XYZ file of C-alpha atoms in Angstrom:
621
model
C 0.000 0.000 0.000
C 1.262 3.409 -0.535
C 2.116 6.386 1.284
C -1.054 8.292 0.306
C -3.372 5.015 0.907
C -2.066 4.516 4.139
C -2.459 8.446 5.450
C -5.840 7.968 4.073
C -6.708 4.841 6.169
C -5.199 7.240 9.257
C -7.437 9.933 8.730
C -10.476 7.962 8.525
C -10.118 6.484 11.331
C -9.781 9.389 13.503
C -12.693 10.732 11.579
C -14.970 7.756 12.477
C -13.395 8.168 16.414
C -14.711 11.673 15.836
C -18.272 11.068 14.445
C -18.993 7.880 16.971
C -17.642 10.135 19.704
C -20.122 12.936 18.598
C -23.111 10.142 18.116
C -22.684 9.551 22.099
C -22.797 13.157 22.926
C -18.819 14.675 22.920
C -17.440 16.676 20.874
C -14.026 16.341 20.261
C -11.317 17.790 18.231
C -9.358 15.827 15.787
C -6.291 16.886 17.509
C -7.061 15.020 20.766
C -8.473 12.347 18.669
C -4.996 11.529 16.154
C -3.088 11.517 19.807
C -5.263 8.986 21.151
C -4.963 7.139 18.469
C -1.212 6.977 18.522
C -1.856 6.723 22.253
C -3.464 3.168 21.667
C -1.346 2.183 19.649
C 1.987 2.826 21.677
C 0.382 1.098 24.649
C 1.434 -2.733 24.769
C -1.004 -3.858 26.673
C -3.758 -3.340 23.200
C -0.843 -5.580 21.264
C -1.039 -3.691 18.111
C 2.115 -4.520 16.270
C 2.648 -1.735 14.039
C 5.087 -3.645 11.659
C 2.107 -5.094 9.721
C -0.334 -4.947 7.750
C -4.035 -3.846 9.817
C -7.820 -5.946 9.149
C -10.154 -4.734 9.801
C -10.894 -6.471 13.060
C -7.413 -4.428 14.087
C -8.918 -0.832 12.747
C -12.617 -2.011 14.028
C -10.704 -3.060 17.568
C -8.840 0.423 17.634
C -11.691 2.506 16.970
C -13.404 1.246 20.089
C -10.358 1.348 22.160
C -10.082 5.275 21.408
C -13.550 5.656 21.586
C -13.824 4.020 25.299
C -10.598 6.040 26.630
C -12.194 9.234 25.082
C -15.495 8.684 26.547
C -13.771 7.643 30.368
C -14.579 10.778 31.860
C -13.343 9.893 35.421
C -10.135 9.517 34.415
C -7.518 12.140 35.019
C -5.229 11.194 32.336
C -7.674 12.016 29.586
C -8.182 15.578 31.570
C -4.120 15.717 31.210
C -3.902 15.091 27.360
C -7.000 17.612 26.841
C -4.911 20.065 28.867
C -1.797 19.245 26.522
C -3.622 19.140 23.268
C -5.150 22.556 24.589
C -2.187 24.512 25.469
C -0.183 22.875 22.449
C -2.887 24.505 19.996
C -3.530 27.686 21.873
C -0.055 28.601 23.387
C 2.455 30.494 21.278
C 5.361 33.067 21.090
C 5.060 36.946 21.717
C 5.735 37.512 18.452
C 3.281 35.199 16.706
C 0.146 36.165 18.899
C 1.006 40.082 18.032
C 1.089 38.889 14.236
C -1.993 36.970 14.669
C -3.670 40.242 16.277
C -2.462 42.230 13.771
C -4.165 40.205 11.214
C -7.397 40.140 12.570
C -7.009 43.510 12.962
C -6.206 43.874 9.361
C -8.782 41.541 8.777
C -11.617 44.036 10.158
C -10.326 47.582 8.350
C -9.646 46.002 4.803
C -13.317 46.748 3.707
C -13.026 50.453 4.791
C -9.743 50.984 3.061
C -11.150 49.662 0.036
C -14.044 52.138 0.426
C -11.657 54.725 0.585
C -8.344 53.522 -1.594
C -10.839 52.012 -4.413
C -13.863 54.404 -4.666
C -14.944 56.935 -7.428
C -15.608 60.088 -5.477
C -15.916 63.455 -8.474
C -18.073 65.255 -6.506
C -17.647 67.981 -3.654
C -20.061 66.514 -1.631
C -18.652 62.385 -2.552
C -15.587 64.234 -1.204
C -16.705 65.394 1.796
C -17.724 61.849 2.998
C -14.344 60.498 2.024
C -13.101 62.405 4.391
C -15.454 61.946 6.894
C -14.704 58.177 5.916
C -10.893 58.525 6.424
C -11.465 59.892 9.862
C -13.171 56.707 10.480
C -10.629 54.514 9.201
C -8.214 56.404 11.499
C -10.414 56.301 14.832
C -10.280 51.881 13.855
C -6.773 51.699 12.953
C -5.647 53.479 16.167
C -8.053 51.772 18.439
C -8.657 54.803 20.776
C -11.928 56.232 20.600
C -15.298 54.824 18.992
C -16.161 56.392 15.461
C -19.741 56.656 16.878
C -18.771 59.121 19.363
C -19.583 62.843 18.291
C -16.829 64.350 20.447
C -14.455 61.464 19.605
C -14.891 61.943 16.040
C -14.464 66.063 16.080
C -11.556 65.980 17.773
C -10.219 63.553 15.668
C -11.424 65.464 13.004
C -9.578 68.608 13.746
C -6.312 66.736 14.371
C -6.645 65.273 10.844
C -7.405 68.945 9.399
C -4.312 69.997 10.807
C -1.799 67.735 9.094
C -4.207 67.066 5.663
C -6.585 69.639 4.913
C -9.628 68.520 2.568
C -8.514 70.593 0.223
C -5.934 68.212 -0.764
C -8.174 65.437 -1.352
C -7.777 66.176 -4.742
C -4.021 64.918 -4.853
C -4.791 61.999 -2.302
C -7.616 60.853 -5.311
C -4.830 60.915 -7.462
C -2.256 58.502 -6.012
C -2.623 54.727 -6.831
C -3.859 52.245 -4.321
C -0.570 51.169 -2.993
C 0.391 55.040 -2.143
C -3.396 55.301 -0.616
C -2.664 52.865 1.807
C 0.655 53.927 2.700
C -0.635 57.879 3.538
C -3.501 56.382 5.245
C -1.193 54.318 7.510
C 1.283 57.313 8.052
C -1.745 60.244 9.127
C -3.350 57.665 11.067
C 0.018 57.938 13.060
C 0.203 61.355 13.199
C -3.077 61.569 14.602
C -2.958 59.317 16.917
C 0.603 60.888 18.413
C -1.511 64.767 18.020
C -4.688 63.892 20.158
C -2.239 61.848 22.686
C 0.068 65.086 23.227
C -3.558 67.138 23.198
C -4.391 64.894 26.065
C -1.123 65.249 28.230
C -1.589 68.749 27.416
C -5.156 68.708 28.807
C -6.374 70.353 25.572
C -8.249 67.134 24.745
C -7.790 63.379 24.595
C -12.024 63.076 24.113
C -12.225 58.415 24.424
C -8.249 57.796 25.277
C -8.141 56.205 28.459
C -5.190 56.254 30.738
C -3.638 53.278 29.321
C -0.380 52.808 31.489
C -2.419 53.156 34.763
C -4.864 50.496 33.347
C -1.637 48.299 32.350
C -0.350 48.710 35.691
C -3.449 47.540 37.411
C -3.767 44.296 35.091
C -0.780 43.236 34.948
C -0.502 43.468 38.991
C -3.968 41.880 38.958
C -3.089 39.058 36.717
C 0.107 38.249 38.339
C -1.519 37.847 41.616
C -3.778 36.181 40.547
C -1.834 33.627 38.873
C 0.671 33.203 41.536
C -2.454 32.169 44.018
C -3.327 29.406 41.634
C 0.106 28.376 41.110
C 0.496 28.022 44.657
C -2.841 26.138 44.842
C -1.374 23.776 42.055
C 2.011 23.148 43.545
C 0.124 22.491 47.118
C -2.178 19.632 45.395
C 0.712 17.953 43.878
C 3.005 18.471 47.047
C 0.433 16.843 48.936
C -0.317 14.131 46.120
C 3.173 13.555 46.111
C 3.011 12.853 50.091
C 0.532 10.667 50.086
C 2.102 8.459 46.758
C 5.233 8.271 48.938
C 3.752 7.142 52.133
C 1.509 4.291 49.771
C 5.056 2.992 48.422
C 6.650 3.056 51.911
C 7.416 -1.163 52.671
C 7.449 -0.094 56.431
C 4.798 2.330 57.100
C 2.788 2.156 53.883
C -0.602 0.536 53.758
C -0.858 -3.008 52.204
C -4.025 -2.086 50.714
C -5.725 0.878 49.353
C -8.933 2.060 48.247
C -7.673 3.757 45.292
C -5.679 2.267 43.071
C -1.741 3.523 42.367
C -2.390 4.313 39.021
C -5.138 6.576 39.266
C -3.231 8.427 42.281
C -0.559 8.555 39.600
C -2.584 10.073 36.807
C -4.057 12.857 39.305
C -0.547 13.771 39.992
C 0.869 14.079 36.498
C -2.729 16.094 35.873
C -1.502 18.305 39.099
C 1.923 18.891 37.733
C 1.016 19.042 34.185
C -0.961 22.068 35.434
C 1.440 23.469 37.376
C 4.179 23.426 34.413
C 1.718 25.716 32.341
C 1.340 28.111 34.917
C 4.771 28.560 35.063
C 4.994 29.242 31.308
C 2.271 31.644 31.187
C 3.371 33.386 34.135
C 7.103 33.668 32.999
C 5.250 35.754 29.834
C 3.225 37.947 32.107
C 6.530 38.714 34.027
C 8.143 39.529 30.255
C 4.713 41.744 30.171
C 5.287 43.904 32.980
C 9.198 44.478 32.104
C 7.964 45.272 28.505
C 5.435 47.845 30.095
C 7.420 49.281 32.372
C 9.859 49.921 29.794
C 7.274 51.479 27.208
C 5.863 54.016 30.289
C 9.662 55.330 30.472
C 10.082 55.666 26.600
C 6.279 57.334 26.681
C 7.545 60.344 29.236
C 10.643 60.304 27.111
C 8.784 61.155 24.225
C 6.814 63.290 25.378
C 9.096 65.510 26.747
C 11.007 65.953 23.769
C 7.832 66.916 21.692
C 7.251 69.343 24.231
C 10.602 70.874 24.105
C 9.897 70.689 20.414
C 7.133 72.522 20.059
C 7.017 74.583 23.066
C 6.321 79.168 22.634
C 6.581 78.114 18.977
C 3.637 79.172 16.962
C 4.812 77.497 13.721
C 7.110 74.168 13.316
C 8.664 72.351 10.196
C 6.529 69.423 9.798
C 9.940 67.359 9.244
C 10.610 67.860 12.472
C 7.487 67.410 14.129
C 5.800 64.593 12.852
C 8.588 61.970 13.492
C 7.933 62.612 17.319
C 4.030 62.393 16.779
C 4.376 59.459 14.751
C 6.883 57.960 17.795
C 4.468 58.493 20.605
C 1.947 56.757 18.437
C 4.336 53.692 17.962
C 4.918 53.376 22.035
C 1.175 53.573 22.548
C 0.390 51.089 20.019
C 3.097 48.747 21.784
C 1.425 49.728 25.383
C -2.223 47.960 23.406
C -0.066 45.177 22.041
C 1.047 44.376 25.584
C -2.777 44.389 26.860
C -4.201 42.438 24.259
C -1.008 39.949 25.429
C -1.799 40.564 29.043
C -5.704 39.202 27.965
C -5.023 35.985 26.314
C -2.662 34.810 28.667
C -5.399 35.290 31.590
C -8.133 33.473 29.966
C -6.050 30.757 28.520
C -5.229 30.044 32.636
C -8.310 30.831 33.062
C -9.291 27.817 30.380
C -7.025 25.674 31.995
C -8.790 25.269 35.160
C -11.715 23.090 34.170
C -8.644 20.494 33.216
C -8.318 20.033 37.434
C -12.146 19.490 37.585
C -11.667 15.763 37.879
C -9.117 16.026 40.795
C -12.244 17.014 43.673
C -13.948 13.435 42.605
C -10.778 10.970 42.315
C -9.998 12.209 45.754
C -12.016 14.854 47.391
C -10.095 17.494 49.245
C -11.650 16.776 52.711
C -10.948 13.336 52.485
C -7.420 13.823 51.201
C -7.337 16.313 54.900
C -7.971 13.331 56.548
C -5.299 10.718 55.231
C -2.255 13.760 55.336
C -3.383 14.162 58.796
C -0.277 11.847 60.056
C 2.151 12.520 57.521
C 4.397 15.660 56.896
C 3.675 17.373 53.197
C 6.886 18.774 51.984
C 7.425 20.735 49.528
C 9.907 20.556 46.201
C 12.261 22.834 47.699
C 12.094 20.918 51.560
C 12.904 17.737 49.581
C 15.694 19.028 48.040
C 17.425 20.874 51.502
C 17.148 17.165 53.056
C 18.915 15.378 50.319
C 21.568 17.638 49.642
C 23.836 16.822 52.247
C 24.865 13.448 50.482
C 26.123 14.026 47.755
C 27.487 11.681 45.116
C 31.232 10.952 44.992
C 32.920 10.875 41.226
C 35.790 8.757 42.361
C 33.391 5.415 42.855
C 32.356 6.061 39.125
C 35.938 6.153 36.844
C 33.970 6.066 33.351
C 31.486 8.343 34.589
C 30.735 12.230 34.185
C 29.483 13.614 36.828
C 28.543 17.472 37.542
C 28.248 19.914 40.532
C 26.963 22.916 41.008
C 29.902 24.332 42.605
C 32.761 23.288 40.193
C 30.115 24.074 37.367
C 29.631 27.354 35.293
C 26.148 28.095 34.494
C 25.181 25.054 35.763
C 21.449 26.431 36.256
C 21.509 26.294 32.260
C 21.693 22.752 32.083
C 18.883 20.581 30.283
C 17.933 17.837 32.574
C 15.955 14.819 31.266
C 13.073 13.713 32.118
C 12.322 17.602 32.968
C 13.867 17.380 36.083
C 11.965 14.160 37.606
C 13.837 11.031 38.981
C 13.822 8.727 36.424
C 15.045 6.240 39.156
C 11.940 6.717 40.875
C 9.478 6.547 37.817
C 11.013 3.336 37.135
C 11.071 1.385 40.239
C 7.857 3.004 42.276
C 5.675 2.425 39.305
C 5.277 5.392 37.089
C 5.667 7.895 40.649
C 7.254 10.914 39.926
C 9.323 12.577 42.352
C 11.476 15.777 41.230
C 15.164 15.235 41.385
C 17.636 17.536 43.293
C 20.953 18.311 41.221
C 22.793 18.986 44.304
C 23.542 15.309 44.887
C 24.890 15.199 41.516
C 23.853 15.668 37.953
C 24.965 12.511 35.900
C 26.125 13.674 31.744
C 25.274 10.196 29.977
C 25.461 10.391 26.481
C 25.415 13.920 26.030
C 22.296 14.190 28.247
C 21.772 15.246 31.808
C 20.021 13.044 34.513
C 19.549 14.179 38.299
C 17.895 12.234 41.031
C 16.144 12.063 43.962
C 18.612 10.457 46.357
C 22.345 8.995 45.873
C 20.763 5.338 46.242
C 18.825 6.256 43.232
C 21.913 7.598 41.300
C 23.603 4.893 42.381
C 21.709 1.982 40.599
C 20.638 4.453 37.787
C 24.353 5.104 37.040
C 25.481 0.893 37.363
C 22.418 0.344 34.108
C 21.937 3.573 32.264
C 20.364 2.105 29.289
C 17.850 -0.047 31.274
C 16.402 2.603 33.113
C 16.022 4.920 29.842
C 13.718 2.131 28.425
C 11.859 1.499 30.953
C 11.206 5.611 31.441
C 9.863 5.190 27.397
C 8.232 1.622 28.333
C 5.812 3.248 31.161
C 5.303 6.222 28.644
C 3.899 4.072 26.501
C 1.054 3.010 29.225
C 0.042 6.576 30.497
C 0.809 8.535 27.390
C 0.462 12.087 29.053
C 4.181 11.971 30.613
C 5.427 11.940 26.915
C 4.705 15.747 26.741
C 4.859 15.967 30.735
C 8.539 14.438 30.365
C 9.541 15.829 27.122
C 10.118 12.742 25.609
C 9.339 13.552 22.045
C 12.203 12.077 20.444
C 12.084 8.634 21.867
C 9.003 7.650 19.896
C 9.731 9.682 16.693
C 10.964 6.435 15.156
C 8.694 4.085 17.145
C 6.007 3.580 14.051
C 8.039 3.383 10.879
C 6.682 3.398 7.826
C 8.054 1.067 4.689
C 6.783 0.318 1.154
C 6.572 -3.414 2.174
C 3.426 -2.878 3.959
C 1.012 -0.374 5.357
C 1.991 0.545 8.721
C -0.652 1.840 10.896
C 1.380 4.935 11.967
C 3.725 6.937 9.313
C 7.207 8.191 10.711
C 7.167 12.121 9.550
C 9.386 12.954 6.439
C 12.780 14.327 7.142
C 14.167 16.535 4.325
C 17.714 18.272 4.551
C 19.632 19.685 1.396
C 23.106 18.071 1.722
C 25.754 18.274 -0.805
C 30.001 16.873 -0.935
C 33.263 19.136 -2.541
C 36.648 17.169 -3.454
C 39.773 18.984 -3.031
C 41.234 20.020 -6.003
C 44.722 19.703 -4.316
C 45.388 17.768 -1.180
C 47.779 18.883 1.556
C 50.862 16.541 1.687
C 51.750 15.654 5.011
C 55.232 14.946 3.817
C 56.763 18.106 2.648
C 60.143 18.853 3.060
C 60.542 22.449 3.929
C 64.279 22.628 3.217
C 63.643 21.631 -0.442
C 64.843 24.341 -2.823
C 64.273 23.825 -6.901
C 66.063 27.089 -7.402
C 69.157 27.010 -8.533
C 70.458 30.633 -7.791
C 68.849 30.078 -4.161
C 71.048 26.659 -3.514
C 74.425 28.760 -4.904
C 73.341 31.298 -2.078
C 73.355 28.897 0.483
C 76.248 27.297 -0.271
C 78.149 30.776 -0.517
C 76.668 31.887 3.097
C 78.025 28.426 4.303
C 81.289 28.539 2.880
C 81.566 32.348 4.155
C 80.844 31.152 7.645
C 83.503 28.424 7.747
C 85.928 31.061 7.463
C 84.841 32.820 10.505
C 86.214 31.717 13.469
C 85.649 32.442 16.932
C 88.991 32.556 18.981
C 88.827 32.362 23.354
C 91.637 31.618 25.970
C 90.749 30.363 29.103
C 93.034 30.039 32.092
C 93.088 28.918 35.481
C 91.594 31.935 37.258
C 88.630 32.188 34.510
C 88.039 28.458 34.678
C 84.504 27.691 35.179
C 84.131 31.275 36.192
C 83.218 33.161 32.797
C 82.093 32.560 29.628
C 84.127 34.186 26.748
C 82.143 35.346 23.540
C 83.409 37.248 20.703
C 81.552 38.412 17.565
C 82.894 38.711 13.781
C 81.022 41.439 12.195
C 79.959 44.571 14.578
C 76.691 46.141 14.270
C 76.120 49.403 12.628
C 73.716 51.753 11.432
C 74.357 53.617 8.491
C 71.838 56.117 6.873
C 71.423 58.468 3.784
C 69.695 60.832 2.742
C 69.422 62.305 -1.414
C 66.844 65.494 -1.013
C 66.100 67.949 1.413
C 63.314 70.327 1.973
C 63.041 73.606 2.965
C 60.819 76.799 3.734
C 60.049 80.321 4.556
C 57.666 82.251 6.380
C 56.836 86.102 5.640
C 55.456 87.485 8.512
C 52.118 88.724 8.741
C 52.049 92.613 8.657
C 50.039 94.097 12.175
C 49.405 97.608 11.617
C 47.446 99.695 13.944
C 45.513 103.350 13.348
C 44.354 105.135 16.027
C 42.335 108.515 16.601
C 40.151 107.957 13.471
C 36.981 108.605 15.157
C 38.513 111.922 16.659
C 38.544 113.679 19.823
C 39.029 116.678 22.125
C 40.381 118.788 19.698
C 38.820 120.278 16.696
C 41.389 118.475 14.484
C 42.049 114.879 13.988
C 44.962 113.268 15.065
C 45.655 110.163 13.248
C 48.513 107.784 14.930
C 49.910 105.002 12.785
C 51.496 102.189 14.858
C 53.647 99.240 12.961
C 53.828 96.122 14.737
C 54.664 93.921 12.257
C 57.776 91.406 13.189
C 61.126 91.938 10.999
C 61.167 89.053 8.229
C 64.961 88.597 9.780
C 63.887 87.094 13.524
């Protein structure tokens, strides 16, 4: 079967997961549904073997499979991957969630610049309501102000008048489209930066709210807001975490419990799932507030100079005022970029909440009160203080690497495996995860970093590397939310091959790379002989210095009283320094005549009395 047949067979089934998922009252996206697919697959416990050919019992037997773990809704691990899929689809970089806002924004104005850059207006009057039209265009594009607003719309009216009178409509009718646009885009600036100076001048500013005060608030508000349920996440899996521990305690533990392991498990990796996307969305509202903060300092910056610019001036060059209106209006529209920012990152927290819904009825918090009522809850940072005074030592380990954070550089700069968790601990306490502490050591195995929870656990993890690595991908494979949890993406990029020998149920993504080879026209001898010489005229002037210096002889005496006393050295030809010289230069230098008249303007006496005074130097000093 080929390539195309086989992504065909794919897609249909996750479309029939889809439709028989929607028949039973779900919706769900074909995102979650192509990882639970792979999901199924990956698990050995299904015994799919991927290596041949699928009947349709196997595709029949799959679609049932996905369809029963998408429709569990008590379990937390299908809460995790929805959380995963969720963020994966929603979260992105600074700079492609400003692109995507200026699109839509885009989006909504491209029927009124048409209006304007594309319409037949002859008329005085057809005029008139291009204008009126423009200053519409202007009030959108800037964002401050609503075009229904009669005092919004004067003053932006008179700013506009100011900078592009209608009587030059005329020569805006005549540009072409792509000029339109590019006017349109450069008054709307100007504008903008006019009615914002108007309103620190408190000569207007009708619809412009105080935007850094508002920034200030939110981005306080959000923070705080997000650090409270950060905290509340980090207490739930702290406390998780206790409990897990206590279960797999031999001594103290409990040889039976009402809950099973694995679903104790699952609600953790939910709990710390969550608590890892907090921490990304809050690092970006932290970038946020330095990126406001430093946009309110270039705002009073600006302002002043425009100020100083155009301050007891009743008339300024437009060159050089318009570059600082068009500036102010550049900071401002960063200050919106940064709360349109601010908003997406608190509702997509906010949409990550209902993810921890299932938490309350795996294990209820009063009843979880009760059971940590006994035990001590400690947190990541407690765990870590109590391990870190035994520390690993190097010499028991000759073929091993091992790093410290004191004989390390920018050792918080390291990327650990397994994002930080004991892999150790996954492997031998049944999928529970328990963060590491790179004090004790931080073992560099194959180019990779692995840190631990205790120096036991480093210990037997550093005797069988390899063992433990497989079994971290093995137990992946049965509670597929630690793949993105752990970052272990690029242990199953090659799990489900795909070959022309047979369809394959899963197809390995195509890798493309442009690769090319260059053969030496001439290869550098290793043997060369630097004291070869082909020149003949260059061998008779060695063999002339040669012969020259057998002729000079050195000549010392040495006697009793210098004997082992002084060394004696004489040299043959002396050193000298001769020069010469064929030209010389020379010069003059008239000097300048100083002459001084005084009594010109007259005096006392009815007579003028001129007196001539010669200072100049004699040409012969």
């Amino acid at each position: 079967m080929s390539r195309a047949q086989a992504e065909s067979v794919i897609k249909n089934i996750i479309r029939e997961v889809a439709l028989e998922c929607a028949g039973k009252g779900q919706t769900v996206s074909e995102t979650l549904v192509a990882f639970m697919v792979k999901a199924v697959v990956l698990d050995p416990r299904n015994q799919f073997n991927v290596d041949r050919t699928l009947t349709n019992d196997d595709v029949r037997n799959l679609i049932e499979l996905c369809v029963g773990r998408l429709q569990d809704v008590e379990s937390p691990a299908l809460d995790t991957i929805k959380m995963q899929v969720y963020f994966d689809m929603n979260y992105t970089s600074r700079r492609e969630l400003l692109e995507e806002h200026q699109r839509v924004l885009w989006s909504r104005l491209a029927t009124v610049s048409r209006e304007i850059t594309d319409g037949q207006f002859k008329t005085r009057e057809d005029l008139d309501t291009l204008y009126r039209k423009i200053v519409g265009y202007m009030l959108l594009r800037s964002g401050v102000g609503s075009p229904t607003d009669v005092n919004t719309v004067r003053e932006a009216t008179a700013a506009l008048q100011s900078v592009f009178p209608p009587s030059e409509m005329g020569t805006f009718m005549s540009l072409i489209k792509r000029d339109k646009e590019q006017q349109l885009n450069e008054l709307s600036m100007i504008v903008l930066g006019i009615r914002l100076f108007n309103r620190d001048s408190g000569k207007g500013g009708e619809g412009i709210d105080d935007l850094p005060s508002v920034l200030k608030d939110a981005v306080s508000a959000t923070r705080e807001h997000l650090e409270l349920e950060l905290k509340a996440s980090s207490n739930l899996s702290y406390r998780l975490t206790a409990l897990l521990e206590w279960l797999h305690d031999p001594e103290d533990g409990p040889s039976d419990f009402f809950i099973p392991h694995s679903l104790l498990n699952q609600s953790l990796y939910n709990a710390r799932q969550h608590e890892a996307f907090l921490g990304f969305i809050l690092s970006d509202v932290a970038l946020c507030a330095k990126q406001v903060e430093s946009l309110q300092a270039d705002l009073r910056t600006q302002m002043k100079k425009l100020r100083a610019a155009v301050e007891f001036k009743t008339a300024i060059p437009t060159a050089q005022v318009f570059p600082h209106f068009t500036a102010l209006a550049k900071i401002w529209a960063g200050l919106q970029d940064e709360l349109v920012l601010l908003g997406v990152l608190s509702n997509m927290a906010a949409n990550l909440q209902p993810f921890l819904a299932i938490q309350s009825r795996v294990l209820p918090k009063e009843q979880l009160d009760i059971l940590l009522e006994d035990l001590e809850v400690k947190s990541d940072e407690q765990r870590m203080n109590d391990s870190s005074g035994n520390p690993i030592y190097p010499l028991q380990f000759e073929t091993q690497e091992w790093i410290f954070p004191e004989t390390t550089t920018n050792f918080d700069e390291l990327t650990l495996q397994f994002k930080g968790i004991c892999s150790h601990t996954l492997v031998e306490k049944d999928g529970f995860l328990l963060p590491g502490n790179p004090n004790i050591g931080v073992l560099k195995y194959q180019e990779k970093y692995y840190i631990f929870s205790s120096k036991e656990a480093a210990c037997d993890f550093a005797s069988n590397p390899d063992v433990y690595i497989t079994q971290v991908a093995e137990i992946a494979k049965k509670s597929p939310e630690l793949i993105h949890l752990l970052e272990l993406h690029q242990q199953f990029v090659s799990v489900t091959p795909y070959s022309e020998s047979g369809e394959r149920l899963l197809v390995k993504p195509i890798v493309k790379c442009d690769s090319c080879t260059q053969t030496d026209t001439h290869f550098v001898e290793t043997n060369i002989v630097r004291s070869y010489e082909w020149n003949e005229w260059e061998l008779r002037r060695k063999a002339i210095k040669l012969a020259n210096m057998r002729r000079k002889l050195s000549h010392s005496a040495q006697t009793n009283l210098s004997h082992m006393r002084r060394d004696n050295v004489t040299q043959t030809y002396p050193s000298k320094d001769v020069a010469c010289q064929s030209k010389s230069d020379g010069h003059s230098n008239v000097p300048k005549p100083q002459v001084y008249l005084a009594g010109l303007r007259g005096g006392e006496t009815e007579t003028t009395q001129m007196v001539k005074t010669n200072l100049t130097r004699a040409a012969d000093e």
